[in-house]
């Protein structure tokens, strides 16, 4: 899949709270095909303390309007600088990067936690396009940390789990009543302990499972070898061989 | 206008890519025409496949980054059997960075690369700060540096570039030692040994605690060392360290480098090498320079 380096314009910005914001970015030309789970490397403009690009997953794609949307969690100086950009500002992207999720049929469960919810919207839409209605289970510490809720409703049956019970069931996603062996495929993105728990459960119950990792990166294209995961076949670049991996390739990582 | 020469290598222009920052070139083929480059130094290759160091292996620091990749690579046999055939027909100088932990390992790898028709040179890496055994150990001691170079020289017949570490008291002494041992060229600088601590987690950012600093932060150190070495040896010097623009490249050329390598900047702008080549051409036109060699070493 060909990769590009190009300028986008921010056409819409939403700030959900202190932690989350989203940016819809438009390109003047037709977008290439973008798989759910792929990501972009964003240049961070206007902060001399930020040199490297930041990897951010693709939240949504509109191939008619030529836009893609990034849902971003503010975690450090790079994302904080991005949060201060406004509509009309330009943003340089290297994209689309990495391998996305497979879109396999049967009974499908999507499990997202925190910022890991981001790629699941595009993924839900890809399932819908194939006539599959997934069960979507979204979790977070508290309601405000699940910034996107109703956006998922057209694409599946949506459930929530929060640690304080402020939205949906109280507890972790893995304790939710919808988290069961009743699926053929589980797709997950979120905090590492959550993904490991989901993947362990899936492996124990012979359910196909794909996880989307989020390691620190420099280049995003498999050149610097900084973002490796200790896979069952040795160190693999999350940027190039991932970020989505079949859990079967990561038993080392899951059990560590 | 931009043609230059390193020993027997003819370069279309002085712009090459630094080992470990450009993969095998293929990773950048979507962004640039690789055939426009003066050369590509492919990633450090060792006698056996290496897994490198555990994650985390990088940290962003002011105007730079630390890395501790630790020479992860497929090993020389896989390079010769597989990778070589994918890249050998590129119309640029493909140079293999040869790394190792012992003289035997350097020699084994160099001998196998010597057999490859389309690889006109190796860059002997006696300066990697991120492996426990060897690597930088050879590059910090003039006698050991000379010894590994003279052993490789016996079995390697093409252009032999030696990559030097800045983590020494006197880099000129090391440069002279490897020149005396038969090196055809020296490239400098490899990364500066550094360290950064995550104060919230109260632990180092890197799994190896220390790592190699690269990026614009190291550029003035690199320019100074290139200038010192270029005045002290007769073999051509290749300059690198924090180059991100044509102006940066020109600093190294004026300080005495016959060619330059672009490293960390490739991570930020995968098309930066072409911008640097175009910028050098533009500079020559603006200053009425017909041959880039006219400004090499003018300082």
Coordinates of C-alpha atoms in Angstrom, one line a residue:
Chain A
X1 CA 0.0 0.0 0.0
X2 CA 1.5 3.3 -1.1
X3 CA 2.4 5.9 1.5
X4 CA 2.2 9.6 1.1
X5 CA 3.6 12.8 2.7
X6 CA 1.2 15.6 2.3
X7 CA -0.5 18.7 3.8
X8 CA -4.0 18.5 5.1
X9 CA -6.2 21.4 6.4
X10 CA -8.1 21.2 9.7
X11 CA -11.7 21.8 8.7
X12 CA -13.4 20.9 12.0
X13 CA -12.1 20.7 15.5
X14 CA -14.0 19.5 18.6
X15 CA -12.7 19.7 22.1
X16 CA -14.5 17.1 24.4
X17 CA -12.7 17.9 27.7
X18 CA -9.2 18.5 29.0
X19 CA -8.1 15.1 27.8
X20 CA -9.7 14.6 24.3
X21 CA -10.1 16.5 21.1
X22 CA -10.7 15.6 17.5
X23 CA -9.6 17.1 14.2
X24 CA -11.2 16.5 10.9
X25 CA -8.6 17.0 8.2
X26 CA -9.3 17.6 4.5
X27 CA -7.1 16.9 1.5
X28 CA -7.7 18.6 -1.8
X29 CA -7.4 15.3 -3.7
X30 CA -8.9 11.9 -3.5
X31 CA -7.7 9.9 -0.5
X32 CA -6.1 6.5 -0.9
X33 CA -7.9 3.6 0.5
X34 CA -7.3 3.5 4.3
X35 CA -7.8 0.3 6.3
X36 CA -9.3 0.5 9.8
X37 CA -6.4 0.4 12.3
X38 CA -3.9 2.2 10.1
X39 CA -2.4 5.4 11.5
X40 CA -0.7 8.7 10.5
X41 CA 2.5 10.3 11.6
X42 CA 1.7 14.0 12.3
X43 CA 4.2 16.7 12.2
X44 CA 3.8 18.9 15.3
X45 CA 4.1 22.5 14.2
X46 CA 5.2 25.5 16.3
X47 CA 6.9 23.8 19.3
X48 CA 10.7 23.8 19.2
X49 CA 10.7 21.2 21.9
X50 CA 8.9 18.7 19.7
X51 CA 11.1 17.4 16.9
X52 CA 9.6 14.0 16.0
X53 CA 6.2 13.3 14.4
X54 CA 3.5 11.8 16.6
X55 CA 1.8 8.5 15.6
X56 CA -2.0 8.8 15.8
X57 CA -4.6 6.3 14.7
X58 CA -7.2 7.1 12.1
X59 CA -10.6 7.5 13.8
X60 CA -12.8 8.1 10.8
X61 CA -12.6 8.4 7.0
X62 CA -14.9 10.1 4.6
X63 CA -14.0 9.1 1.0
X64 CA -16.6 11.5 -0.5
X65 CA -15.5 14.6 1.3
X66 CA -11.8 13.5 1.3
X67 CA -11.5 13.9 5.0
X68 CA -10.0 11.9 7.8
X69 CA -10.6 12.4 11.5
X70 CA -8.1 12.0 14.3
X71 CA -9.4 11.5 17.9
X72 CA -6.5 12.5 20.1
X73 CA -5.8 12.1 23.8
X74 CA -3.5 14.8 25.3
X75 CA -0.6 12.8 26.9
X76 CA 2.5 15.0 26.4
X77 CA 3.9 18.0 24.8
X78 CA 3.3 16.8 21.3
X79 CA -0.4 16.1 21.6
X80 CA -0.8 19.2 23.8
X81 CA 0.6 21.4 21.0
X82 CA -1.7 19.7 18.5
X83 CA -4.6 20.5 20.8
X84 CA -3.9 24.2 20.4
X85 CA -4.3 24.1 16.6
X86 CA -7.4 25.6 15.0
X87 CA -9.7 25.2 12.0
X88 CA -7.9 26.4 8.9
X89 CA -4.4 25.4 10.2
X90 CA -2.4 23.1 8.0
X91 CA -1.1 19.8 9.2
X92 CA 1.6 17.6 7.5
X93 CA 0.9 13.9 7.5
X94 CA 2.8 10.8 6.5
X95 CA 0.1 8.2 5.8
X96 CA -1.5 5.7 5.7
X97 CA 0.9 3.6 7.8
X98 CA 0.9 0.1 9.2
X99 CA -1.4 -2.9 8.8
X100 CA -5.0 -2.6 9.9
X101 CA -7.6 -5.0 11.2
X102 CA -8.9 -7.8 9.1
X103 CA -12.6 -7.6 8.6
X104 CA -13.7 -11.2 9.3
X105 CA -17.3 -12.3 9.5
X106 CA -19.3 -14.2 12.1
X107 CA -20.1 -12.8 15.5
X108 CA -17.8 -9.9 16.2
X109 CA -16.9 -8.1 19.4
X110 CA -15.0 -4.8 19.4
X111 CA -13.4 -3.8 22.7
X112 CA -12.0 -0.3 23.2
X113 CA -10.6 1.5 26.2
X114 CA -9.7 5.2 26.5
X115 CA -8.0 6.6 23.4
X116 CA -8.0 3.0 22.0
X117 CA -11.7 3.7 21.1
X118 CA -10.4 5.9 18.2
X119 CA -9.8 3.3 15.5
X120 CA -12.9 1.3 16.3
X121 CA -15.2 3.8 14.7
X122 CA -13.7 3.4 11.3
X123 CA -13.6 -0.4 12.0
X124 CA -17.3 -0.4 12.9
X125 CA -18.1 1.3 9.6
X126 CA -16.0 -1.2 7.7
X127 CA -18.0 -4.1 9.3
X128 CA -21.3 -2.4 8.4
X129 CA -20.1 -2.1 4.8
X130 CA -19.7 -5.9 4.8
X131 CA -23.2 -6.4 6.4
X132 CA -21.8 -7.3 9.8
X133 CA -23.2 -5.8 13.0
X134 CA -20.6 -6.0 15.7
X135 CA -21.1 -5.8 19.4
X136 CA -19.1 -2.7 20.6
X137 CA -17.9 -2.6 24.2
X138 CA -16.3 0.7 25.3
X139 CA -14.6 1.3 28.6
X140 CA -12.8 3.9 30.6
X141 CA -12.2 5.1 34.1
X142 CA -15.2 7.4 34.1
X143 CA -17.9 8.6 31.6
X144 CA -16.0 11.8 30.5
X145 CA -13.1 9.7 29.5
X146 CA -15.2 7.9 26.9
X147 CA -15.5 10.9 24.6
X148 CA -17.3 9.3 21.7
X149 CA -20.5 7.4 22.5
X150 CA -23.5 7.9 20.2
X151 CA -21.3 8.0 17.1
X152 CA -21.1 4.2 17.3
X153 CA -24.8 3.6 17.5
X154 CA -25.6 3.3 13.8
X155 CA -22.9 0.6 13.4
X156 CA -23.6 -2.0 16.1
X157 CA -24.9 -2.7 19.6
X158 CA -23.0 -0.4 21.9
X159 CA -22.3 -1.1 25.6
X160 CA -20.2 0.7 28.2
X161 CA -18.1 -0.2 31.2
X162 CA -16.7 2.4 33.6
X163 CA -14.6 1.8 36.7
X164 CA -16.8 4.2 38.7
X165 CA -20.1 3.1 37.2
X166 CA -20.9 6.6 35.7
X167 CA -21.7 5.0 32.3
X168 CA -22.9 1.5 31.7
X169 CA -21.8 -1.3 33.9
X170 CA -19.4 -0.7 36.8
X171 CA -16.0 -2.4 36.4
X172 CA -13.6 -3.3 33.6
X173 CA -14.6 -4.2 30.1
X174 CA -13.5 -7.8 30.7
X175 CA -16.1 -8.0 33.6
X176 CA -19.0 -6.7 31.4
X177 CA -21.9 -9.1 30.8
X178 CA -21.4 -8.8 27.1
X179 CA -17.8 -9.9 27.4
X180 CA -18.3 -13.6 26.8
X181 CA -17.3 -16.6 24.7
X182 CA -20.2 -15.9 22.4
X183 CA -18.0 -14.5 19.5
X184 CA -15.9 -15.7 16.6
X185 CA -13.7 -12.7 16.5
X186 CA -12.6 -10.1 19.0
X187 CA -10.9 -6.9 18.0
X188 CA -9.3 -4.7 20.7
X189 CA -7.5 -1.4 21.1
X190 CA -6.7 0.3 24.4
X191 CA -4.4 0.3 27.4
X192 CA -1.9 -2.5 27.4
X193 CA -3.2 -4.4 30.5
X194 CA -6.7 -4.3 29.0
X195 CA -5.6 -5.7 25.7
X196 CA -3.5 -8.4 27.3
X197 CA -6.6 -9.5 29.4
X198 CA -8.8 -9.5 26.4
X199 CA -6.3 -11.4 24.3
X200 CA -5.7 -14.0 27.1
X201 CA -9.4 -14.6 27.4
X202 CA -9.7 -15.0 23.6
X203 CA -6.8 -17.4 23.3
X204 CA -8.1 -19.5 26.2
X205 CA -11.4 -19.8 24.5
X206 CA -10.2 -20.3 21.0
X207 CA -11.6 -17.0 19.7
X208 CA -9.7 -15.2 17.0
X209 CA -8.3 -12.0 18.4
X210 CA -6.5 -8.9 17.0
X211 CA -4.9 -6.3 19.1
X212 CA -3.7 -2.8 18.1
X213 CA -0.5 -1.8 19.8
X214 CA 0.8 1.7 20.6
X215 CA 4.5 1.8 21.1
X216 CA 6.7 4.9 21.0
X217 CA 7.9 5.5 17.5
X218 CA 10.3 7.7 15.6
X219 CA 9.9 7.1 11.9
X220 CA 6.6 5.2 11.6
X221 CA 7.8 3.4 8.4
X222 CA 10.1 0.6 9.7
X223 CA 13.4 2.4 9.3
X224 CA 14.5 3.3 12.9
X225 CA 13.5 0.0 14.6
X226 CA 12.6 1.8 17.8
X227 CA 9.0 0.7 18.3
X228 CA 9.5 -3.1 18.4
X229 CA 7.3 -5.6 20.2
X230 CA 8.7 -8.9 21.5
X231 CA 6.6 -11.1 19.3
X232 CA 6.8 -14.9 19.1
X233 CA 9.0 -14.5 16.0
X234 CA 11.3 -12.0 17.6
X235 CA 11.3 -8.2 17.6
X236 CA 8.8 -6.8 15.1
X237 CA 8.2 -3.1 14.3
X238 CA 4.8 -2.1 15.5
X239 CA 4.7 0.7 12.9
X240 CA 5.3 -1.6 9.9
X241 CA 4.2 -5.2 10.9
X242 CA 1.5 -3.8 13.2
X243 CA 0.0 -1.8 14.8
X244 CA -2.6 -4.6 14.5
X245 CA -1.4 -8.1 15.3
X246 CA -3.2 -11.4 15.5
X247 CA -2.9 -12.3 19.2
X248 CA -1.5 -15.7 18.3
X249 CA 1.7 -14.0 17.2
X250 CA 2.1 -12.3 20.5
X251 CA 1.9 -15.0 23.2
X252 CA 5.3 -13.8 24.6
X253 CA 3.9 -10.3 25.0
X254 CA 0.5 -11.4 26.3
X255 CA 1.9 -13.5 29.0
X256 CA 4.6 -11.1 30.2
Chain B
X1 CA 27.9 20.5 -10.5
X2 CA 27.4 18.3 -7.4
X3 CA 29.5 15.3 -8.4
X4 CA 32.0 14.3 -5.8
X5 CA 34.3 11.4 -5.1
X6 CA 35.1 9.2 -2.1
X7 CA 38.2 7.1 -3.0
X8 CA 37.0 5.0 -6.0
X9 CA 33.3 5.9 -5.5
X10 CA 31.7 8.4 -7.9
X11 CA 28.8 10.2 -6.2
X12 CA 26.2 12.0 -8.2
X13 CA 26.0 14.4 -5.3
X14 CA 27.5 14.5 -1.7
X15 CA 24.2 13.4 -0.1
X16 CA 24.0 9.9 1.4
X17 CA 21.8 8.4 4.0
X18 CA 23.2 7.3 7.4
X19 CA 23.1 3.7 8.5
X20 CA 20.2 2.8 10.8
X21 CA 18.1 5.7 9.7
X22 CA 17.1 4.6 6.2
X23 CA 16.5 0.8 6.5
X24 CA 17.5 -0.8 3.2
X25 CA 16.3 2.2 1.2
X26 CA 13.1 0.4 0.3
X27 CA 11.2 1.9 3.2
X28 CA 11.6 5.3 1.5
X29 CA 10.8 4.4 -2.1
X30 CA 7.2 5.8 -1.8
X31 CA 8.5 9.2 -0.9
X32 CA 11.6 9.8 -3.0
X33 CA 13.4 8.6 -6.1
X34 CA 16.2 6.6 -4.5
X35 CA 18.3 6.9 -7.6
X36 CA 18.9 10.6 -7.0
X37 CA 20.9 10.0 -3.9
X38 CA 24.7 10.0 -3.8
X39 CA 24.6 6.8 -1.8
X40 CA 22.7 4.7 0.7
X41 CA 24.4 3.2 3.7
X42 CA 22.2 0.3 4.7
X43 CA 21.6 -0.7 8.2
X44 CA 24.3 -2.2 10.4
X45 CA 24.9 -5.8 9.4
X46 CA 26.5 -8.4 11.7
X47 CA 27.8 -12.0 11.3
X48 CA 24.6 -13.4 12.7
X49 CA 21.0 -12.2 13.0
X50 CA 20.5 -9.9 16.0
X51 CA 17.4 -9.1 18.0
X52 CA 18.8 -5.8 19.4
X53 CA 17.9 -4.4 22.8
X54 CA 14.5 -4.6 24.6
X55 CA 11.9 -1.9 24.2
X56 CA 11.8 1.0 25.0
X57 CA 14.6 1.9 22.6
X58 CA 14.1 5.6 22.0
X59 CA 13.4 8.9 23.7
X60 CA 12.9 12.4 22.3
X61 CA 15.3 14.9 23.8
X62 CA 15.8 18.7 23.1
X63 CA 16.6 19.0 19.4
X64 CA 17.4 15.3 19.2
X65 CA 16.7 11.8 20.2
X66 CA 18.3 9.0 22.1
X67 CA 18.2 5.5 20.6
X68 CA 19.3 2.1 21.9
X69 CA 18.3 -0.2 19.0
X70 CA 21.4 -2.3 19.5
X71 CA 22.1 -3.4 15.9
X72 CA 18.9 -5.4 15.3
X73 CA 19.4 -6.8 11.8
X74 CA 18.8 -9.9 9.7
X75 CA 22.5 -11.0 9.6
X76 CA 24.9 -11.0 6.7
X77 CA 23.7 -14.3 5.2
X78 CA 20.1 -13.2 4.8
X79 CA 21.4 -9.8 3.6
X80 CA 23.4 -11.5 0.8
X81 CA 20.7 -14.0 -0.1
X82 CA 17.6 -11.9 0.1
X83 CA 18.0 -8.2 0.7
X84 CA 20.8 -7.6 -1.7
X85 CA 18.8 -8.9 -4.6
X86 CA 15.9 -6.5 -3.9
X87 CA 18.1 -3.4 -3.9
X88 CA 21.2 -4.2 -6.0
X89 CA 19.8 -2.6 -9.2
X90 CA 19.3 0.8 -7.7
X91 CA 21.3 3.4 -9.6
X92 CA 23.2 4.7 -6.6
X93 CA 26.1 3.6 -4.4
X94 CA 24.8 0.9 -2.0
X95 CA 27.2 0.7 0.9
X96 CA 26.8 -1.8 3.7
X97 CA 27.5 -0.8 7.3
X98 CA 29.5 -3.7 8.8
X99 CA 29.2 -4.1 12.6
X100 CA 30.4 -6.7 15.0
X101 CA 31.6 -7.8 18.4
X102 CA 34.9 -9.4 17.4
X103 CA 37.6 -9.0 14.7
X104 CA 36.5 -12.4 13.3
X105 CA 32.9 -11.3 13.0
X106 CA 33.9 -8.1 11.2
X107 CA 36.1 -10.1 8.8
X108 CA 33.5 -12.7 8.1
X109 CA 30.9 -10.1 7.2
X110 CA 33.2 -8.0 5.2
X111 CA 34.4 -11.0 3.2
X112 CA 30.9 -12.0 2.3
X113 CA 30.0 -8.4 1.3
X114 CA 33.2 -8.3 -0.8
X115 CA 31.6 -11.0 -3.1
X116 CA 28.6 -8.8 -3.9
X117 CA 29.2 -7.1 -7.3
X118 CA 26.9 -4.1 -6.7
X119 CA 28.2 -3.2 -3.3
X120 CA 31.2 -0.9 -4.0
X121 CA 32.1 -0.1 -0.4
X122 CA 31.6 -1.0 3.2
X123 CA 31.4 1.3 6.2
X124 CA 33.1 -0.4 9.1
X125 CA 31.2 0.5 12.3
X126 CA 33.6 0.6 15.2
X127 CA 31.5 3.1 17.0
X128 CA 28.1 1.7 18.0
X129 CA 27.5 2.7 21.6
X130 CA 24.5 0.3 22.1
X131 CA 26.0 -3.2 22.2
X132 CA 27.6 -4.6 25.2
X133 CA 30.6 -6.3 23.5
X134 CA 32.8 -4.7 20.9
X135 CA 31.4 -2.0 18.7
X136 CA 32.5 1.2 20.3
X137 CA 35.1 -0.7 22.3
X138 CA 37.2 -0.8 19.1
X139 CA 36.6 2.8 18.2
X140 CA 37.8 4.4 21.4
X141 CA 41.3 2.9 21.4
X142 CA 43.7 3.8 18.5
X143 CA 45.6 0.5 18.7
X144 CA 42.4 -1.6 18.6
X145 CA 40.9 0.6 15.9
X146 CA 44.0 0.1 13.8
X147 CA 44.0 -3.6 14.4
X148 CA 40.4 -4.3 13.3
X149 CA 40.9 -2.0 10.2
X150 CA 44.1 -3.7 9.2
X151 CA 42.6 -7.2 9.6
X152 CA 39.5 -6.2 7.5
X153 CA 41.8 -4.5 5.0
X154 CA 43.5 -7.8 4.3
X155 CA 40.3 -9.5 3.1
X156 CA 38.3 -6.6 1.8
X157 CA 39.3 -5.3 -1.6
X158 CA 36.9 -2.4 -2.4
X159 CA 36.4 1.0 -0.8
X160 CA 36.8 0.8 3.0
X161 CA 35.1 3.5 5.0
X162 CA 35.5 3.5 8.8
X163 CA 32.8 5.1 11.0
X164 CA 34.2 6.9 14.1
X165 CA 32.7 7.5 17.5
X166 CA 32.8 11.0 19.0
X167 CA 33.0 9.4 22.5
X168 CA 36.7 9.8 22.7
X169 CA 39.2 12.4 24.1
X170 CA 40.9 12.9 20.7
X171 CA 39.1 11.8 17.5
X172 CA 42.0 12.9 15.4
X173 CA 44.2 10.3 16.9
X174 CA 41.7 7.5 16.0
X175 CA 41.3 8.9 12.5
X176 CA 45.0 8.9 11.9
X177 CA 45.3 5.3 13.3
X178 CA 42.7 3.9 11.0
X179 CA 44.2 5.9 8.0
X180 CA 47.5 4.3 8.8
X181 CA 45.8 0.8 9.0
X182 CA 44.5 1.1 5.4
X183 CA 41.1 2.9 5.6
X184 CA 40.1 4.6 2.3
X185 CA 37.8 7.1 4.1
X186 CA 36.4 7.9 7.5
X187 CA 32.8 8.9 8.3
X188 CA 32.0 10.8 11.5
X189 CA 30.3 11.2 13.9
X190 CA 28.3 8.2 15.2
X191 CA 25.9 9.1 18.1
X192 CA 27.1 10.7 21.3
X193 CA 26.5 8.6 24.4
X194 CA 23.7 10.1 26.4
X195 CA 20.9 9.4 28.9
X196 CA 17.5 10.7 29.9
X197 CA 15.3 10.1 32.9
X198 CA 11.5 10.0 33.2
X199 CA 11.2 11.8 36.5
X200 CA 7.5 10.9 37.0
X201 CA 8.2 7.2 36.7
X202 CA 11.7 7.7 38.3
X203 CA 13.5 5.5 35.8
X204 CA 15.5 5.9 32.6
X205 CA 13.6 6.2 29.3
X206 CA 15.7 3.5 27.7
X207 CA 15.8 -0.1 28.6
X208 CA 19.6 0.1 28.4
X209 CA 19.7 3.2 30.6
X210 CA 22.2 5.0 28.2
X211 CA 21.9 5.3 24.4
X212 CA 23.1 7.3 21.4
X213 CA 22.2 10.9 20.9
X214 CA 21.5 12.1 17.4
X215 CA 19.7 15.0 15.6
X216 CA 20.4 18.7 15.5
X217 CA 21.6 18.8 19.1
X218 CA 24.9 17.1 18.0
X219 CA 25.5 19.1 14.9
X220 CA 28.0 21.6 16.2
X221 CA 30.1 18.8 17.8
X222 CA 30.1 17.0 14.5
X223 CA 31.1 20.0 12.5
X224 CA 34.0 20.6 14.9
X225 CA 35.2 17.0 14.7
X226 CA 34.9 16.9 10.9
X227 CA 36.9 20.1 10.6
X228 CA 39.6 18.7 13.0
X229 CA 39.9 15.4 11.2
X230 CA 39.8 16.8 7.7
X231 CA 42.8 18.9 8.5
X232 CA 44.7 15.9 9.9
X233 CA 44.2 13.1 7.4
X234 CA 44.7 12.8 3.7
X235 CA 41.8 10.4 3.1
X236 CA 38.3 11.8 2.3
X237 CA 36.1 12.5 5.2
X238 CA 32.3 11.9 5.2
X239 CA 30.4 14.1 7.7
X240 CA 27.3 13.4 9.6
X241 CA 25.5 14.4 12.7
X242 CA 22.2 16.4 12.8
X243 CA 22.1 17.4 9.2
X244 CA 18.5 18.4 8.3
X245 CA 18.9 21.1 5.5
X246 CA 21.2 22.1 2.7
X247 CA 22.7 24.8 4.9
X248 CA 23.6 22.1 7.5
X249 CA 25.2 20.0 4.7
X250 CA 27.1 23.0 3.5
X251 CA 28.6 23.6 7.0
X252 CA 30.0 20.0 6.9
X253 CA 31.3 20.5 3.3
X254 CA 33.0 23.7 4.1
X255 CA 34.5 22.1 7.3
X256 CA 36.2 19.6 5.0
X257 CA 33.7 16.7 4.3
X258 CA 33.7 15.4 0.8
X259 CA 30.3 13.9 1.3
X260 CA 27.6 14.0 4.0
X261 CA 25.1 11.6 5.5
X262 CA 21.5 12.4 6.6
X263 CA 20.3 10.5 9.6
X264 CA 17.6 11.4 12.1
X265 CA 16.1 14.0 9.8
X266 CA 14.8 11.1 7.6
X267 CA 12.4 10.2 10.5
X268 CA 10.9 13.6 10.5
X269 CA 10.7 14.2 6.8
X270 CA 11.2 11.1 4.6
X271 CA 11.8 13.3 1.6
X272 CA 14.4 15.5 3.3
X273 CA 17.4 14.1 1.3
X274 CA 15.9 15.3 -2.0
X275 CA 15.3 18.8 -0.5
X276 CA 18.9 18.9 0.6
X277 CA 20.2 17.9 -2.9
X278 CA 17.9 20.5 -4.5
X279 CA 19.1 23.1 -1.9
X280 CA 22.8 22.4 -2.7
X281 CA 22.1 22.9 -6.4
X282 CA 20.3 26.1 -5.7
X283 CA 23.1 27.3 -3.4
X284 CA 25.7 26.6 -6.1
X285 CA 23.7 28.5 -8.7
X286 CA 23.2 31.5 -6.4
X287 CA 26.9 31.7 -5.6
X288 CA 28.1 31.0 -9.1
X289 CA 29.8 27.8 -8.1
X290 CA 30.3 25.3 -11.0
X291 CA 31.8 22.5 -8.9
X292 CA 30.8 21.7 -5.3
X293 CA 34.4 20.6 -4.7
X294 CA 35.4 24.3 -4.8
X295 CA 33.8 24.9 -1.5
X296 CA 34.9 21.7 0.2
X297 CA 37.3 22.4 3.1
X298 CA 37.4 26.2 2.6
X299 CA 37.4 26.7 6.3

